[in-house]
mmCIF file of C-alpha atoms in Angstrom:
data_model
loop_
_atom_site.group_PDB
_atom_site.id
_atom_site.type_symbol
_atom_site.label_atom_id
_atom_site.label_comp_id
_atom_site.label_asym_id
_atom_site.label_seq_id
_atom_site.Cartn_x
_atom_site.Cartn_y
_atom_site.Cartn_z
ATOM 1 C CA MET A 1 -7.808 -19.480 -35.852
ATOM 2 C CA PRO A 2 -6.901 -21.607 -32.746
ATOM 3 C CA LEU A 3 -4.833 -19.092 -31.293
ATOM 4 C CA PRO A 4 -1.091 -21.141 -31.267
ATOM 5 C CA SER A 5 0.996 -22.279 -29.008
ATOM 6 C CA VAL A 6 4.277 -20.457 -29.096
ATOM 7 C CA PRO A 7 7.172 -18.869 -26.459
ATOM 8 C CA LEU A 8 6.697 -16.171 -24.101
ATOM 9 C CA LEU A 9 9.910 -14.307 -25.511
ATOM 10 C CA GLU A 10 10.866 -15.094 -29.022
ATOM 11 C CA PRO A 11 14.305 -14.094 -30.623
ATOM 12 C CA GLU A 12 14.643 -11.289 -32.700
ATOM 13 C CA SER A 13 15.130 -11.781 -36.010
ATOM 14 C CA SER A 14 17.460 -10.060 -37.267
ATOM 15 C CA MET A 15 19.931 -9.705 -40.977
ATOM 16 C CA GLU A 16 23.237 -9.946 -39.610
ATOM 17 C CA PRO A 17 24.885 -12.906 -38.037
ATOM 18 C CA GLU A 18 24.147 -13.464 -34.242
ATOM 19 C CA SER A 19 27.351 -13.077 -31.942
ATOM 20 C CA SER A 20 28.208 -15.935 -29.757
ATOM 21 C CA THR A 21 29.965 -13.594 -27.507
ATOM 22 C CA PRO A 22 27.714 -13.231 -23.986
ATOM 23 C CA PRO A 23 27.005 -10.003 -22.826
ATOM 24 C CA SER A 24 29.935 -8.276 -20.554
ATOM 25 C CA SER A 25 27.766 -7.728 -17.888
ATOM 26 C CA LEU A 26 24.602 -7.901 -15.908
ATOM 27 C CA TRP A 27 23.188 -4.445 -17.035
ATOM 28 C CA ASP A 28 24.005 -5.557 -20.718
ATOM 29 C CA GLN A 29 21.610 -8.782 -19.902
ATOM 30 C CA ILE A 30 19.134 -7.297 -18.510
ATOM 31 C CA PHE A 31 18.789 -4.616 -21.138
ATOM 32 C CA GLU A 32 18.371 -7.373 -24.043
ATOM 33 C CA PHE A 33 15.990 -9.248 -21.594
ATOM 34 C CA THR A 34 14.117 -5.863 -21.651
ATOM 35 C CA ALA A 35 14.055 -5.154 -25.391
ATOM 36 C CA LYS A 36 12.999 -8.428 -26.031
ATOM 37 C CA ALA A 37 9.469 -8.350 -23.570
ATOM 38 C CA ARG A 38 9.307 -4.743 -25.408
ATOM 39 C CA ASP A 39 9.809 -6.828 -28.475
ATOM 40 C CA ALA A 40 7.127 -9.524 -27.977
ATOM 41 C CA TYR A 41 4.556 -7.040 -26.060
ATOM 42 C CA LYS A 42 4.443 -5.094 -29.309
ATOM 43 C CA ARG A 43 3.745 -8.481 -31.463
ATOM 44 C CA ARG A 44 0.438 -9.489 -29.818
ATOM 45 C CA PRO A 45 -2.432 -7.913 -29.317
ATOM 46 C CA ILE A 46 -3.569 -6.982 -26.436
ATOM 47 C CA PRO A 47 -6.229 -9.230 -25.662
ATOM 48 C CA TYR A 48 -3.610 -11.497 -25.753
ATOM 49 C CA TRP A 49 -1.563 -10.546 -22.897
ATOM 50 C CA ILE A 50 -5.123 -10.192 -20.750
ATOM 51 C CA LEU A 51 -5.984 -13.418 -21.124
ATOM 52 C CA LEU A 52 -2.189 -14.983 -20.702
ATOM 53 C CA ILE A 53 -1.970 -12.509 -17.085
ATOM 54 C CA LEU A 54 -5.436 -13.584 -16.393
ATOM 55 C CA GLY A 55 -4.079 -17.603 -16.675
ATOM 56 C CA ILE A 56 -1.287 -17.092 -14.724
ATOM 57 C CA ILE A 57 -3.906 -15.362 -12.392
ATOM 58 C CA ALA A 58 -5.774 -18.324 -12.480
ATOM 59 C CA MET A 59 -2.262 -20.989 -11.850
ATOM 60 C CA LEU A 60 -1.009 -19.254 -8.636
ATOM 61 C CA VAL A 61 -4.303 -18.285 -6.827
ATOM 62 C CA ALA A 62 -6.848 -21.038 -7.983
ATOM 63 C CA PHE A 63 -5.148 -23.678 -7.525
ATOM 64 C CA PRO A 64 -3.713 -23.107 -4.090
ATOM 65 C CA ALA A 65 -7.161 -21.956 -3.049
ATOM 66 C CA SER A 66 -8.858 -24.999 -4.064
ATOM 67 C CA SER A 67 -6.084 -27.419 -2.035
ATOM 68 C CA ILE A 68 -6.773 -25.085 1.278
ATOM 69 C CA LEU A 69 -10.349 -25.679 0.799
ATOM 70 C CA SER A 70 -10.267 -28.959 1.050
ATOM 71 C CA ARG A 71 -8.323 -28.976 3.756
ATOM 72 C CA VAL A 72 -11.135 -26.330 5.022
ATOM 73 C CA TYR A 73 -13.397 -28.965 4.416
ATOM 74 C CA TYR A 74 -11.647 -31.509 6.682
ATOM 75 C CA ASP A 75 -10.688 -28.943 9.730
ATOM 76 C CA ASN A 76 -14.090 -28.302 10.136
ATOM 77 C CA GLY A 77 -16.337 -31.309 10.352
ATOM 78 C CA GLY A 78 -16.765 -32.690 6.761
ATOM 79 C CA GLN A 79 -15.598 -36.850 6.145
ATOM 80 C CA SER A 80 -16.697 -37.694 3.099
ATOM 81 C CA LYS A 81 -13.571 -38.308 0.277
ATOM 82 C CA TRP A 82 -15.987 -38.933 -2.253
ATOM 83 C CA ILE A 83 -17.498 -35.347 -2.124
ATOM 84 C CA ILE A 84 -14.010 -34.220 -2.049
ATOM 85 C CA SER A 85 -13.366 -36.258 -5.236
ATOM 86 C CA TRP A 86 -16.505 -34.910 -6.590
ATOM 87 C CA VAL A 87 -15.859 -31.382 -5.879
ATOM 88 C CA SER A 88 -12.781 -31.519 -8.352
ATOM 89 C CA VAL A 89 -14.319 -32.421 -11.396
ATOM 90 C CA ALA A 90 -18.105 -31.344 -10.762
ATOM 91 C CA GLY A 91 -17.245 -28.017 -12.083
ATOM 92 C CA TRP A 92 -16.872 -29.160 -15.661
ATOM 93 C CA PRO A 93 -19.948 -27.681 -17.297
ATOM 94 C CA LEU A 94 -17.243 -24.516 -16.654
ATOM 95 C CA THR A 95 -14.600 -25.829 -19.198
ATOM 96 C CA ALA A 96 -18.005 -26.558 -21.714
ATOM 97 C CA LEU A 97 -19.477 -22.710 -21.398
ATOM 98 C CA ILE A 98 -15.961 -21.744 -22.473
ATOM 99 C CA LEU A 99 -16.008 -24.240 -25.267
ATOM 100 C CA PHE A 100 -18.799 -24.064 -27.223
ATOM 101 C CA PRO A 101 -19.207 -20.444 -28.147
ATOM 102 C CA THR A 102 -15.139 -20.797 -28.942
ATOM 103 C CA TYR A 103 -16.824 -23.182 -32.608
ATOM 104 C CA PHE A 104 -18.779 -20.228 -33.586
ATOM 105 C CA VAL A 105 -16.614 -17.348 -32.884
ATOM 106 C CA GLN A 106 -13.461 -19.450 -34.645
ATOM 107 C CA ARG A 107 -15.946 -20.841 -37.454
ATOM 108 C CA ILE A 108 -14.644 -24.416 -36.625
ATOM 109 C CA SER A 109 -16.482 -28.137 -36.183
ATOM 110 C CA PRO A 110 -15.680 -29.815 -33.499
ATOM 111 C CA THR A 111 -12.986 -32.633 -33.016
ATOM 112 C CA PRO A 112 -14.732 -36.092 -34.846
ATOM 113 C CA LEU A 113 -15.541 -38.703 -31.945
ATOM 114 C CA SER A 114 -14.375 -42.201 -33.303
ATOM 115 C CA LEU A 115 -14.845 -45.058 -31.996
ATOM 116 C CA LYS A 116 -11.387 -45.439 -30.514
ATOM 117 C CA LEU A 117 -11.066 -41.596 -29.402
ATOM 118 C CA ALA A 118 -14.359 -42.134 -27.217
ATOM 119 C CA LEU A 119 -12.783 -45.046 -25.429
ATOM 120 C CA SER A 120 -9.907 -43.484 -24.197
ATOM 121 C CA TYR A 121 -12.152 -40.245 -22.884
ATOM 122 C CA ILE A 122 -13.722 -43.036 -20.590
ATOM 123 C CA PHE A 123 -10.481 -44.490 -19.997
ATOM 124 C CA LEU A 124 -9.167 -41.029 -18.796
ATOM 125 C CA GLY A 125 -12.421 -40.265 -16.884
ATOM 126 C CA PHE A 126 -11.809 -43.214 -15.088
ATOM 127 C CA LEU A 127 -8.482 -42.471 -13.996
ATOM 128 C CA SER A 128 -9.083 -39.063 -13.368
ATOM 129 C CA ALA A 129 -11.566 -40.133 -10.787
ATOM 130 C CA ALA A 130 -9.520 -42.759 -8.665
ATOM 131 C CA ASP A 131 -7.076 -39.689 -9.021
ATOM 132 C CA ASN A 132 -8.820 -37.587 -7.327
ATOM 133 C CA LEU A 133 -10.361 -39.757 -4.979
ATOM 134 C CA MET A 134 -6.200 -40.583 -4.155
ATOM 135 C CA TYR A 135 -5.760 -36.794 -3.515
ATOM 136 C CA ALA A 136 -8.884 -36.883 -1.366
ATOM 137 C CA TYR A 137 -7.290 -39.553 1.407
ATOM 138 C CA ALA A 138 -4.194 -37.663 1.272
ATOM 139 C CA TYR A 139 -6.066 -34.004 2.411
ATOM 140 C CA ALA A 140 -8.223 -36.247 4.288
ATOM 141 C CA TYR A 141 -4.932 -37.466 6.433
ATOM 142 C CA LEU A 142 -2.002 -34.731 5.815
ATOM 143 C CA PRO A 143 -1.396 -31.058 6.208
ATOM 144 C CA ALA A 144 -2.518 -28.989 3.249
ATOM 145 C CA SER A 145 1.163 -27.727 2.941
ATOM 146 C CA THR A 146 2.559 -31.605 3.185
ATOM 147 C CA ALA A 147 -0.013 -33.080 0.269
ATOM 148 C CA SER A 148 1.363 -30.007 -2.055
ATOM 149 C CA LEU A 149 5.115 -30.948 -1.418
ATOM 150 C CA VAL A 150 4.281 -34.323 -2.118
ATOM 151 C CA ALA A 151 1.792 -33.996 -4.803
ATOM 152 C CA SER A 152 4.653 -31.985 -6.478
ATOM 153 C CA SER A 153 6.255 -35.440 -7.304
ATOM 154 C CA SER A 154 3.589 -35.964 -10.397
ATOM 155 C CA LEU A 155 6.526 -34.130 -12.115
ATOM 156 C CA VAL A 156 8.740 -36.577 -11.707
ATOM 157 C CA PHE A 157 6.069 -39.833 -12.992
ATOM 158 C CA SER A 158 5.007 -37.457 -15.715
ATOM 159 C CA ALA A 159 8.930 -37.593 -17.096
ATOM 160 C CA LEU A 160 9.027 -41.133 -16.976
ATOM 161 C CA PHE A 161 5.756 -41.856 -18.261
ATOM 162 C CA GLY A 162 7.137 -39.628 -21.026
ATOM 163 C CA TYR A 163 9.905 -41.130 -21.512
ATOM 164 C CA LEU A 164 8.198 -44.859 -21.456
ATOM 165 C CA LEU A 165 5.233 -44.040 -23.496
ATOM 166 C CA VAL A 166 5.411 -41.172 -25.577
ATOM 167 C CA LYS A 167 9.028 -41.244 -25.630
ATOM 168 C CA ASN A 168 9.699 -38.245 -24.124
ATOM 169 C CA GLN A 169 13.702 -36.933 -23.881
ATOM 170 C CA ILE A 170 15.188 -37.135 -21.006
ATOM 171 C CA ASN A 171 18.333 -35.390 -20.297
ATOM 172 C CA ALA A 172 20.912 -34.801 -17.343
ATOM 173 C CA SER A 173 19.216 -31.933 -16.103
ATOM 174 C CA ILE A 174 15.653 -33.460 -15.924
ATOM 175 C CA ILE A 175 17.095 -36.623 -14.045
ATOM 176 C CA ASN A 176 19.062 -34.141 -11.479
ATOM 177 C CA SER A 177 15.261 -32.956 -10.848
ATOM 178 C CA ILE A 178 13.922 -36.681 -10.443
ATOM 179 C CA VAL A 179 16.788 -37.017 -8.047
ATOM 180 C CA VAL A 180 15.989 -33.761 -6.265
ATOM 181 C CA ILE A 181 12.592 -34.279 -6.036
ATOM 182 C CA THR A 182 12.805 -37.602 -4.880
ATOM 183 C CA ALA A 183 14.684 -36.541 -2.087
ATOM 184 C CA GLY A 184 12.517 -33.587 -0.688
ATOM 185 C CA LEU A 185 10.064 -36.161 -0.182
ATOM 186 C CA THR A 186 12.150 -38.389 1.571
ATOM 187 C CA ILE A 187 13.020 -35.464 3.832
ATOM 188 C CA ILE A 188 9.344 -35.438 4.535
ATOM 189 C CA ALA A 189 9.020 -38.541 5.492
ATOM 190 C CA LEU A 190 11.329 -38.347 7.733
ATOM 191 C CA ASP A 191 9.992 -35.234 9.731
ATOM 192 C CA SER A 192 6.311 -37.318 9.928
ATOM 193 C CA SER A 193 6.456 -37.099 13.932
ATOM 194 C CA SER A 194 5.784 -32.991 14.134
ATOM 195 C CA ASP A 195 3.827 -32.860 10.746
ATOM 196 C CA ARG A 196 0.354 -33.867 11.722
ATOM 197 C CA TYR A 197 -2.591 -32.278 13.005
ATOM 198 C CA PRO A 198 -3.764 -33.511 16.385
ATOM 199 C CA GLY A 199 -6.083 -36.735 16.046
ATOM 200 C CA ILE A 200 -4.565 -38.079 13.326
ATOM 201 C CA SER A 201 -2.725 -41.942 14.336
ATOM 202 C CA ASP A 202 0.400 -42.851 12.654
ATOM 203 C CA SER A 203 -1.409 -45.322 10.290
ATOM 204 C CA GLN A 204 -3.297 -42.253 8.941
ATOM 205 C CA TYR A 205 -0.621 -40.186 8.584
ATOM 206 C CA ILE A 206 1.055 -43.153 6.810
ATOM 207 C CA MET A 207 -1.823 -43.739 4.378
ATOM 208 C CA GLY A 208 -2.333 -39.992 3.536
ATOM 209 C CA TYR A 209 1.287 -40.118 2.370
ATOM 210 C CA VAL A 210 1.168 -43.530 0.350
ATOM 211 C CA TRP A 211 -2.001 -41.766 -1.233
ATOM 212 C CA ASP A 212 -0.697 -38.896 -2.211
ATOM 213 C CA ILE A 213 2.601 -40.701 -3.955
ATOM 214 C CA LEU A 214 -0.076 -43.205 -5.363
ATOM 215 C CA GLY A 215 -2.446 -40.261 -6.536
ATOM 216 C CA SER A 216 1.120 -38.183 -8.006
ATOM 217 C CA ALA A 217 2.131 -41.322 -9.790
ATOM 218 C CA LEU A 218 -1.417 -41.957 -11.418
ATOM 219 C CA HIS A 219 -1.702 -38.023 -12.288
ATOM 220 C CA GLY A 220 1.780 -38.423 -14.142
ATOM 221 C CA LEU A 221 0.552 -41.369 -16.070
ATOM 222 C CA ILE A 222 -3.114 -39.329 -16.760
ATOM 223 C CA PHE A 223 -1.033 -36.560 -18.341
ATOM 224 C CA ALA A 224 1.711 -38.963 -20.335
ATOM 225 C CA LEU A 225 -1.952 -40.462 -21.308
ATOM 226 C CA SER A 226 -3.148 -37.131 -22.900
ATOM 227 C CA GLU A 227 -0.297 -36.512 -24.874
ATOM 228 C CA LEU A 228 -0.209 -39.830 -26.473
ATOM 229 C CA VAL A 229 -4.162 -39.311 -27.614
ATOM 230 C CA PHE A 230 -2.798 -36.482 -28.893
ATOM 231 C CA VAL A 231 -0.083 -37.865 -31.224
ATOM 232 C CA LYS A 232 -2.222 -41.422 -31.941
ATOM 233 C CA LEU A 233 -5.563 -40.302 -32.144
ATOM 234 C CA VAL A 234 -5.690 -36.718 -32.882
ATOM 235 C CA GLY A 235 -3.286 -36.106 -35.052
ATOM 236 C CA ARG A 236 -3.464 -32.121 -33.825
ATOM 237 C CA ARG A 237 -2.675 -30.371 -30.740
ATOM 238 C CA SER A 238 -4.406 -26.726 -30.193
ATOM 239 C CA PHE A 239 -6.033 -24.730 -27.613
ATOM 240 C CA ILE A 240 -9.768 -26.268 -28.959
ATOM 241 C CA VAL A 241 -8.161 -29.930 -28.905
ATOM 242 C CA VAL A 242 -7.145 -29.474 -25.600
ATOM 243 C CA LEU A 243 -10.559 -27.677 -24.245
ATOM 244 C CA GLU A 244 -12.586 -30.538 -25.965
ATOM 245 C CA GLN A 245 -9.962 -33.339 -24.191
ATOM 246 C CA GLN A 246 -10.843 -31.552 -20.256
ATOM 247 C CA VAL A 247 -14.504 -31.320 -21.135
ATOM 248 C CA MET A 248 -14.975 -35.077 -22.383
ATOM 249 C CA VAL A 249 -12.173 -36.147 -19.447
ATOM 250 C CA SER A 250 -14.080 -33.927 -16.741
ATOM 251 C CA LEU A 251 -17.471 -35.283 -17.915
ATOM 252 C CA PHE A 252 -16.438 -39.245 -17.764
ATOM 253 C CA ALA A 253 -14.652 -38.685 -13.886
ATOM 254 C CA PHE A 254 -17.984 -36.683 -12.859
ATOM 255 C CA ALA A 255 -20.185 -39.435 -14.187
ATOM 256 C CA PHE A 256 -17.787 -42.297 -12.231
ATOM 257 C CA THR A 257 -16.903 -39.935 -9.416
ATOM 258 C CA THR A 258 -21.021 -39.268 -9.277
ATOM 259 C CA VAL A 259 -21.910 -43.131 -9.387
ATOM 260 C CA GLY A 260 -19.488 -43.755 -6.160
ATOM 261 C CA VAL A 261 -20.968 -40.833 -4.237
ATOM 262 C CA LEU A 262 -24.625 -42.752 -4.734
ATOM 263 C CA LEU A 263 -22.783 -45.815 -3.944
ATOM 264 C CA SER A 264 -21.370 -44.781 -0.543
ATOM 265 C CA ARG A 265 -24.416 -42.479 0.282
ATOM 266 C CA ASP A 266 -22.422 -39.432 0.718
ATOM 267 C CA PHE A 267 -25.062 -37.383 -0.725
ATOM 268 C CA GLN A 268 -27.458 -38.319 1.900
ATOM 269 C CA GLY A 269 -24.871 -37.141 4.671
ATOM 270 C CA MET A 270 -23.938 -33.785 2.869
ATOM 271 C CA ALA A 271 -26.949 -32.742 5.180
ATOM 272 C CA SER A 272 -25.888 -33.925 8.444
ATOM 273 C CA GLU A 273 -22.409 -32.957 7.417
ATOM 274 C CA ALA A 274 -23.467 -29.404 6.841
ATOM 275 C CA ASN A 275 -25.657 -29.132 10.063
ATOM 276 C CA ASN A 276 -22.254 -30.140 11.550
ATOM 277 C CA PHE A 277 -19.820 -27.855 10.450
ATOM 278 C CA LYS A 278 -18.159 -25.465 12.562
ATOM 279 C CA GLY A 279 -19.063 -22.173 9.962
ATOM 280 C CA GLY A 280 -22.543 -23.593 9.398
ATOM 281 C CA ARG A 281 -24.590 -24.690 6.742
ATOM 282 C CA ALA A 282 -23.772 -21.666 4.122
ATOM 283 C CA ALA A 283 -19.854 -21.905 4.698
ATOM 284 C CA TYR A 284 -20.360 -25.409 4.111
ATOM 285 C CA TYR A 285 -22.048 -25.167 0.572
ATOM 286 C CA LEU A 286 -19.436 -22.032 0.254
ATOM 287 C CA VAL A 287 -16.531 -24.501 0.535
ATOM 288 C CA ILE A 288 -18.165 -26.955 -2.007
ATOM 289 C CA ILE A 289 -19.164 -24.366 -4.593
ATOM 290 C CA TRP A 290 -15.709 -22.604 -4.011
ATOM 291 C CA GLY A 291 -13.814 -25.968 -4.453
ATOM 292 C CA ALA A 292 -15.290 -26.307 -7.867
ATOM 293 C CA ILE A 293 -15.130 -23.212 -9.542
ATOM 294 C CA THR A 294 -11.638 -22.534 -8.330
ATOM 295 C CA PHE A 295 -10.234 -25.863 -9.397
ATOM 296 C CA GLN A 296 -11.538 -25.267 -12.988
ATOM 297 C CA LEU A 297 -10.432 -21.925 -12.899
ATOM 298 C CA GLY A 298 -6.965 -23.832 -11.757
ATOM 299 C CA VAL A 299 -7.218 -25.902 -14.894
ATOM 300 C CA LEU A 300 -8.221 -23.516 -17.453
ATOM 301 C CA GLY A 301 -5.602 -20.912 -17.191
ATOM 302 C CA ALA A 302 -2.829 -23.428 -17.125
ATOM 303 C CA THR A 303 -4.780 -24.993 -20.712
ATOM 304 C CA ALA A 304 -4.078 -20.845 -21.310
ATOM 305 C CA VAL A 305 -0.718 -20.021 -20.676
ATOM 306 C CA VAL A 306 0.215 -23.636 -22.288
ATOM 307 C CA PHE A 307 -1.124 -22.196 -25.288
ATOM 308 C CA LEU A 308 -0.638 -18.534 -25.329
ATOM 309 C CA ALA A 309 3.084 -18.842 -23.872
ATOM 310 C CA SER A 310 5.056 -21.733 -23.899
ATOM 311 C CA THR A 311 5.008 -25.189 -21.333
ATOM 312 C CA VAL A 312 8.532 -23.896 -19.533
ATOM 313 C CA LEU A 313 6.413 -20.731 -18.814
ATOM 314 C CA ALA A 314 3.589 -23.354 -17.007
ATOM 315 C CA GLY A 315 6.442 -24.931 -15.856
ATOM 316 C CA VAL A 316 7.556 -21.915 -13.860
ATOM 317 C CA LEU A 317 4.225 -20.946 -12.601
ATOM 318 C CA ASN A 318 4.188 -24.800 -11.299
ATOM 319 C CA ALA A 319 6.737 -24.596 -9.169
ATOM 320 C CA VAL A 320 6.024 -20.783 -8.042
ATOM 321 C CA ARG A 321 2.627 -22.201 -6.698
ATOM 322 C CA THR A 322 3.630 -25.302 -4.501
ATOM 323 C CA PRO A 323 5.545 -22.752 -1.970
ATOM 324 C CA ILE A 324 2.515 -20.544 -2.419
ATOM 325 C CA THR A 325 0.259 -23.401 -1.532
ATOM 326 C CA SER A 326 2.208 -24.638 1.495
ATOM 327 C CA ILE A 327 3.150 -20.807 2.781
ATOM 328 C CA ALA A 328 -0.822 -19.933 2.476
ATOM 329 C CA ALA A 329 -1.833 -23.101 4.314
ATOM 330 C CA VAL A 330 0.984 -21.853 7.423
ATOM 331 C CA ILE A 331 -0.723 -18.864 7.426
ATOM 332 C CA LEU A 332 -4.386 -19.739 6.985
ATOM 333 C CA LEU A 333 -4.546 -22.859 8.556
ATOM 334 C CA HIS A 334 -1.788 -22.980 10.774
ATOM 335 C CA ASP A 335 -0.102 -25.689 9.561
ATOM 336 C CA PRO A 336 3.218 -26.967 11.585
ATOM 337 C CA MET A 337 6.060 -25.363 9.583
ATOM 338 C CA SER A 338 9.339 -27.497 10.562
ATOM 339 C CA GLY A 339 12.380 -26.921 9.181
ATOM 340 C CA PHE A 340 12.736 -30.497 7.539
ATOM 341 C CA LYS A 341 9.669 -28.681 6.035
ATOM 342 C CA ILE A 342 11.701 -25.813 5.087
ATOM 343 C CA LEU A 343 14.579 -27.715 3.841
ATOM 344 C CA SER A 344 12.162 -29.905 1.686
ATOM 345 C CA LEU A 345 10.577 -26.861 0.084
ATOM 346 C CA LEU A 346 13.506 -25.320 -1.104
ATOM 347 C CA ILE A 347 14.497 -28.616 -2.288
ATOM 348 C CA THR A 348 11.770 -29.415 -4.061
ATOM 349 C CA VAL A 349 11.975 -25.694 -6.363
ATOM 350 C CA TRP A 350 15.480 -26.599 -6.661
ATOM 351 C CA GLY A 351 14.315 -29.609 -8.369
ATOM 352 C CA PHE A 352 11.465 -28.038 -10.518
ATOM 353 C CA GLY A 353 13.833 -24.944 -11.965
ATOM 354 C CA SER A 354 16.101 -28.133 -12.906
ATOM 355 C CA PHE A 355 13.331 -29.514 -14.666
ATOM 356 C CA ILE A 356 12.278 -26.640 -16.399
ATOM 357 C CA TYR A 357 15.608 -25.992 -17.552
ATOM 358 C CA GLY A 358 16.109 -29.503 -18.790
ATOM 359 C CA SER A 359 12.274 -29.022 -20.403
ATOM 360 C CA SER A 360 13.750 -26.192 -21.935
ATOM 361 C CA MET A 361 16.390 -27.247 -23.491
ATOM 362 C CA GLY A 362 14.844 -30.054 -25.075
ATOM 363 C CA GLU A 363 12.569 -27.553 -26.596
ATOM 364 C CA LYS A 364 15.483 -25.901 -28.621
ATOM 365 C CA SER A 365 16.967 -29.009 -29.639
ATOM 366 C CA SER A 366 13.949 -30.052 -30.989
#
């Protein structure tokens, strides 16, 4: 059977009525949390925890690594936006290699592919290809630390589109997160004079910022439409179904992006880019290959965390990887880190926390 989506820590069952009195001290709260963690650990087999830990590591390492590699490509002589967007979906066979054996292991059949479902996958694939191209422009003109902070606005658009299209709940905490994250983006925009690489003009920086916002908005729309597909067309949501959607959407995004690369003749330009790459041809192709691998590992890790644990834990990890990417970019790429950017980072993390709290309250009420 497919692995169910359950909270990471479930409340202990008891025949006695629960007391509404909170723990009397911090040590009591720590003891209660430790007891729940120990109970949750005992209820799950070792392979469950191994897969969950691997998913967490993938989210916290692979996604930031993919962002850093995109900026490394441009820093060392890469020019093509189409190539970077193509790299984001070129690793889709990795997900397929995990999906296909799962059918045999769990002895289940693939989800029937109706015309409406196929058309929805094609449409989502087209949107995903466009989304990756927008982010490629963002990373071409913005520091990686800035691009990752601006991209966190996708959380705002996910909440808004989820409310409009899927009728997801929006409470005061989520509204607060939208306002706070928007404030963080405004602070980044005010610091444009000190937050750019040499050779980047004002118009290029503004273009990168705008493309990052548009890509985040489209990412939020894709997330809401994907949830709508589960509700309206598939009728169920499981680990297998999500992997199927990921494979199909990535496949069509790969097809659309490949057409774009062919029409722009950027495949022919890869040989010239490799020859002129600062680290040499080998370094160029390593950046391309590992960029494709790390992005897909991040996607697989996020899928595993959502269905082995909960969307709240995935939200926590998503919040954590934003400062990880920013700090890694400052250390590895020597990104500029002004007081404005630090303030924006702190405000963004606050907004994530508010969103996670609001989402957890929504899950409990439902």
